[in-house]
Amino acid sequence: GEEVAQTPKHLVRGEGQKAKLYCAPIKGHSYVFWYQQVLKNEFKFLISFQNENVFDETGMPKERFSAKCLPNSPCSLEIQATKLEDSAVYFCASSPLREGTNQPQHFGDGTRLSIL
Amino acid sequence: ILNVEQSPQSLHVQEGDSTNFTCSFPSSNFYALHWYRWETAKSPEALFVMTLNGDEKKKGRISATLNTKEGYSYLYIKGSQPEDSATYLCAFGSYNTDKLIFGTGTRLQVFP
């Protein structure tokens, strides 16, 4: 598609439940990025993929968070045993080229995760 | 720890005013500086990506400059319109990584 598509738009989970978010990058884009936006406007980098390979996961919490980008499937970000502090908007972005930081990243509308 | 600072945090201007805001970033290992325009509940929209010291880019009434030696970029909006109301985010990219470090944004409100 011509846009980054994130689903669902809003996800509500009880504390301790699992949450799974999806992202379909723009067709032809090899690079996918996940960001977490918690307070004010701070976008915190979580993980990046080159096709189905993890490229940089230095922002991912060591426990409970995992992500995948499998061929012919939307990418996913999964949070096990959610905590209140996981409440945030999770943005996915994609980029066409290898050197992602000198190309604009194309963002989806985000998934708002609310942990009750 | 890499810090990207934006100022001011928020700005209220009248329609027709020109305005500018600042993004400060580390001057070492610089690779690229991005500007995004973001309306709440929508996706951030890329405005500019700048890579060279002294770069100036323009898109309609919006322009940006880059100084990589001292680590700052300015975004200018000429003749602000109510539809310019949004949060403007800058993001820093360094060598050997694809991740962007975002500032906390400048929230602009333009009153008719």
Short mmCIF file of C-alpha atoms in Angstrom, two decimals:
data_model
loop_
_atom_site.label_atom_id
_atom_site.label_comp_id
_atom_site.label_asym_id
_atom_site.label_seq_id
_atom_site.Cartn_x
_atom_site.Cartn_y
_atom_site.Cartn_z
CA GLY A 1 0.00 0.00 0.00
CA GLU A 2 0.93 3.66 -0.21
CA GLU A 3 0.58 4.27 3.51
CA VAL A 4 1.86 2.62 6.65
CA ALA A 5 -1.16 0.83 8.11
CA GLN A 6 -1.30 0.21 11.84
CA THR A 7 -3.98 -1.88 13.56
CA PRO A 8 -5.80 -1.65 15.79
CA LYS A 9 -6.19 2.11 16.30
CA HIS A 10 -6.95 1.62 19.98
CA LEU A 11 -6.32 -1.41 22.18
CA VAL A 12 -7.46 -1.76 25.77
CA ARG A 13 -6.02 -4.46 28.00
CA GLY A 14 -6.16 -5.30 31.67
CA GLU A 15 -2.88 -5.29 33.54
CA GLY A 16 -1.15 -8.64 33.05
CA GLN A 17 -2.80 -9.40 29.72
CA LYS A 18 -1.00 -9.70 26.40
CA ALA A 19 -1.15 -7.00 23.76
CA LYS A 20 -0.30 -7.41 20.09
CA LEU A 21 0.00 -4.55 17.61
CA TYR A 22 0.36 -4.78 13.85
CA CYS A 23 2.04 -2.71 11.16
CA ALA A 24 1.98 -3.08 7.39
CA PRO A 25 4.81 -0.97 5.90
CA ILE A 26 4.57 0.79 2.56
CA LYS A 27 5.01 -1.73 -0.26
CA GLY A 28 8.64 -1.85 -1.34
CA HIS A 29 10.01 -0.42 1.90
CA SER A 30 12.64 -2.68 3.41
CA TYR A 31 13.03 -0.95 6.77
CA VAL A 32 10.51 -0.89 9.59
CA PHE A 33 10.83 1.03 12.86
CA TRP A 34 8.79 0.95 16.05
CA TYR A 35 8.55 3.92 18.43
CA GLN A 36 6.81 4.32 21.77
CA GLN A 37 5.32 7.68 22.68
CA VAL A 38 4.55 7.93 26.40
CA LEU A 39 4.88 11.43 27.79
CA LYS A 40 4.40 14.73 26.00
CA ASN A 41 5.81 14.25 22.52
CA GLU A 42 8.82 12.08 23.22
CA PHE A 43 9.10 9.34 20.59
CA LYS A 44 11.30 6.58 21.99
CA PHE A 45 12.93 4.21 19.50
CA LEU A 46 12.24 0.54 20.23
CA ILE A 47 13.45 -1.63 17.35
CA SER A 48 14.17 -1.62 13.61
CA PHE A 49 14.02 -4.34 10.98
CA GLN A 50 15.58 -4.83 7.58
CA ASN A 51 13.01 -7.06 5.91
CA GLU A 52 12.53 -9.91 8.42
CA ASN A 53 15.85 -9.37 10.20
CA VAL A 54 16.22 -7.37 13.39
CA PHE A 55 18.57 -4.50 12.62
CA ASP A 56 18.72 -2.56 15.87
CA GLU A 57 16.93 -3.61 19.04
CA THR A 58 18.77 -1.41 21.51
CA GLY A 59 15.56 0.36 22.52
CA MET A 60 13.55 -2.75 23.30
CA PRO A 61 12.90 -3.55 26.96
CA LYS A 62 14.66 -6.83 27.72
CA GLU A 63 11.61 -8.49 29.16
CA ARG A 64 8.02 -8.76 27.92
CA PHE A 65 8.51 -6.97 24.58
CA SER A 66 9.09 -8.83 21.32
CA ALA A 67 8.67 -7.97 17.65
CA LYS A 68 8.67 -9.77 14.31
CA CYS A 69 8.52 -8.95 10.63
CA LEU A 70 7.76 -12.15 8.70
CA PRO A 71 7.53 -12.43 4.90
CA ASN A 72 4.06 -11.74 3.48
CA SER A 73 2.68 -10.76 6.89
CA PRO A 74 2.28 -7.48 8.76
CA CYS A 75 5.02 -6.76 11.28
CA SER A 76 3.98 -7.18 14.90
CA LEU A 77 4.93 -5.85 18.31
CA GLU A 78 3.86 -7.99 21.25
CA ILE A 79 3.88 -7.14 24.92
CA GLN A 80 3.48 -9.97 27.42
CA ALA A 81 2.10 -9.40 30.93
CA THR A 82 1.35 -5.75 30.30
CA LYS A 83 1.95 -3.14 32.98
CA LEU A 84 0.32 0.24 33.53
CA GLU A 85 3.48 2.00 32.29
CA ASP A 86 3.12 0.30 28.90
CA SER A 87 0.19 2.64 28.17
CA ALA A 88 1.37 4.71 25.23
CA VAL A 89 0.89 5.34 21.54
CA TYR A 90 3.01 2.95 19.50
CA PHE A 91 4.07 4.26 16.12
CA CYS A 92 5.41 2.23 13.23
CA ALA A 93 7.40 3.80 10.40
CA SER A 94 8.96 2.47 7.21
CA SER A 95 11.76 3.62 4.96
CA PRO A 96 12.85 2.43 1.52
CA LEU A 97 16.60 2.42 1.77
CA ARG A 98 19.46 0.87 3.70
CA GLU A 99 20.65 4.06 5.35
CA GLY A 100 17.50 4.91 7.18
CA THR A 101 18.57 8.06 8.91
CA ASN A 102 19.16 10.06 5.74
CA GLN A 103 15.77 9.14 4.32
CA PRO A 104 12.45 10.38 5.69
CA GLN A 105 10.57 7.81 7.68
CA HIS A 106 6.92 7.32 6.76
CA PHE A 107 4.77 6.94 9.84
CA GLY A 108 1.49 5.21 10.50
CA ASP A 109 -1.27 6.77 12.59
CA GLY A 110 -0.21 4.82 15.68
CA THR A 111 -1.94 2.38 18.00
CA ARG A 112 -3.05 3.78 21.34
CA LEU A 113 -2.54 1.08 23.99
CA SER A 114 -4.41 1.62 27.25
CA ILE A 115 -3.62 -0.67 30.18
CA LEU A 116 -6.26 -0.62 32.90
CA ILE B 1 23.20 9.65 26.25
CA LEU B 2 22.18 11.63 23.18
CA ASN B 3 19.93 14.61 23.86
CA VAL B 4 17.85 16.45 21.33
CA GLU B 5 16.32 19.65 22.69
CA GLN B 6 13.62 21.77 21.11
CA SER B 7 12.56 25.25 22.07
CA PRO B 8 10.20 26.74 22.79
CA GLN B 9 7.93 23.96 24.07
CA SER B 10 4.89 25.82 22.81
CA LEU B 11 4.16 28.92 20.82
CA HIS B 12 0.97 30.90 20.18
CA VAL B 13 0.98 33.33 17.26
CA GLN B 14 -1.55 35.33 15.28
CA GLU B 15 -2.40 34.50 11.70
CA GLY B 16 0.08 36.21 9.41
CA ASP B 17 2.93 36.29 11.93
CA SER B 18 6.21 34.65 11.00
CA THR B 19 7.77 32.36 13.54
CA ASN B 20 10.75 30.15 14.13
CA PHE B 21 11.88 27.47 16.54
CA THR B 22 15.08 25.68 17.39
CA CYS B 23 16.36 22.13 17.54
CA SER B 24 19.68 21.44 19.32
CA PHE B 25 21.47 18.14 18.83
CA PRO B 26 24.88 16.53 19.44
CA SER B 27 27.47 17.82 16.97
CA SER B 28 29.51 14.60 17.03
CA ASN B 29 28.68 11.56 14.84
CA PHE B 30 26.11 13.63 12.97
CA TYR B 31 24.49 11.96 9.98
CA ALA B 32 21.09 13.56 9.42
CA LEU B 33 18.54 15.90 10.96
CA HIS B 34 14.84 15.37 10.31
CA TRP B 35 11.87 17.68 10.77
CA TYR B 36 8.34 16.30 11.05
CA ARG B 37 4.97 17.98 11.35
CA TRP B 38 2.56 16.13 13.61
CA GLU B 39 -1.12 16.70 14.28
CA THR B 40 -2.43 14.72 17.23
CA ALA B 41 -4.23 11.50 16.25
CA LYS B 42 -2.57 11.58 12.83
CA SER B 43 0.74 10.30 11.54
CA PRO B 44 3.84 12.51 11.68
CA GLU B 45 4.54 13.94 8.23
CA ALA B 46 8.11 14.33 7.02
CA LEU B 47 9.02 17.93 6.17
CA PHE B 48 12.79 17.87 5.64
CA VAL B 49 15.83 15.64 5.95
CA MET B 50 19.09 17.57 6.04
CA THR B 51 22.55 16.10 5.98
CA LEU B 52 25.06 18.82 5.05
CA ASN B 53 26.31 21.68 7.20
CA GLY B 54 24.82 24.91 5.87
CA ASP B 55 21.88 23.10 4.22
CA GLU B 56 18.79 25.21 3.70
CA LYS B 57 15.55 23.59 2.59
CA LYS B 58 12.20 25.11 1.72
CA LYS B 59 8.68 23.76 1.26
CA GLY B 60 6.13 26.47 0.58
CA ARG B 61 6.13 28.86 3.54
CA ILE B 62 8.24 26.56 5.70
CA SER B 63 12.02 26.51 5.58
CA ALA B 64 14.83 25.05 7.66
CA THR B 65 18.53 25.62 8.16
CA LEU B 66 21.25 23.37 9.54
CA ASN B 67 24.48 24.01 11.45
CA THR B 68 26.17 20.70 12.20
CA LYS B 69 29.32 22.25 13.71
CA GLU B 70 27.44 23.90 16.54
CA GLY B 71 24.57 21.39 16.59
CA TYR B 72 21.42 23.33 15.81
CA SER B 73 18.69 23.65 13.21
CA TYR B 74 16.06 26.34 12.82
CA LEU B 75 12.59 25.88 11.35
CA TYR B 76 10.89 29.00 10.00
CA ILE B 77 7.26 29.51 9.07
CA LYS B 78 6.48 32.64 7.09
CA GLY B 79 3.00 34.16 7.36
CA SER B 80 1.56 31.50 9.71
CA GLN B 81 -1.90 30.17 8.95
CA PRO B 82 -4.32 28.35 11.31
CA GLU B 83 -3.68 25.13 9.36
CA ASP B 84 -0.01 25.35 10.41
CA SER B 85 -1.11 24.55 13.96
CA ALA B 86 0.63 21.30 14.87
CA THR B 87 3.58 19.94 16.81
CA TYR B 88 6.89 20.22 15.00
CA LEU B 89 9.34 17.45 15.84
CA CYS B 90 13.01 17.27 15.02
CA ALA B 91 14.98 14.02 15.09
CA PHE B 92 18.72 13.34 15.02
CA GLY B 93 20.35 10.46 13.18
CA SER B 94 23.94 9.39 13.79
CA TYR B 95 26.37 7.15 11.95
CA ASN B 96 26.13 3.37 12.18
CA THR B 97 22.54 3.32 13.32
CA ASP B 98 19.15 3.58 11.72
CA LYS B 99 17.37 4.88 14.80
CA LEU B 100 16.29 8.47 15.19
CA ILE B 101 16.47 10.36 18.48
CA PHE B 102 13.48 12.69 18.71
CA GLY B 103 13.11 15.98 20.51
CA THR B 104 9.98 16.65 22.54
CA GLY B 105 8.61 19.01 19.91
CA THR B 106 7.37 22.56 19.64
CA ARG B 107 3.61 22.86 19.77
CA LEU B 108 2.46 25.72 17.52
CA GLN B 109 -1.00 27.27 17.68
CA VAL B 110 -1.96 29.89 15.12
CA PHE B 111 -5.00 31.99 15.99
CA PRO B 112 -7.15 33.53 13.25
#
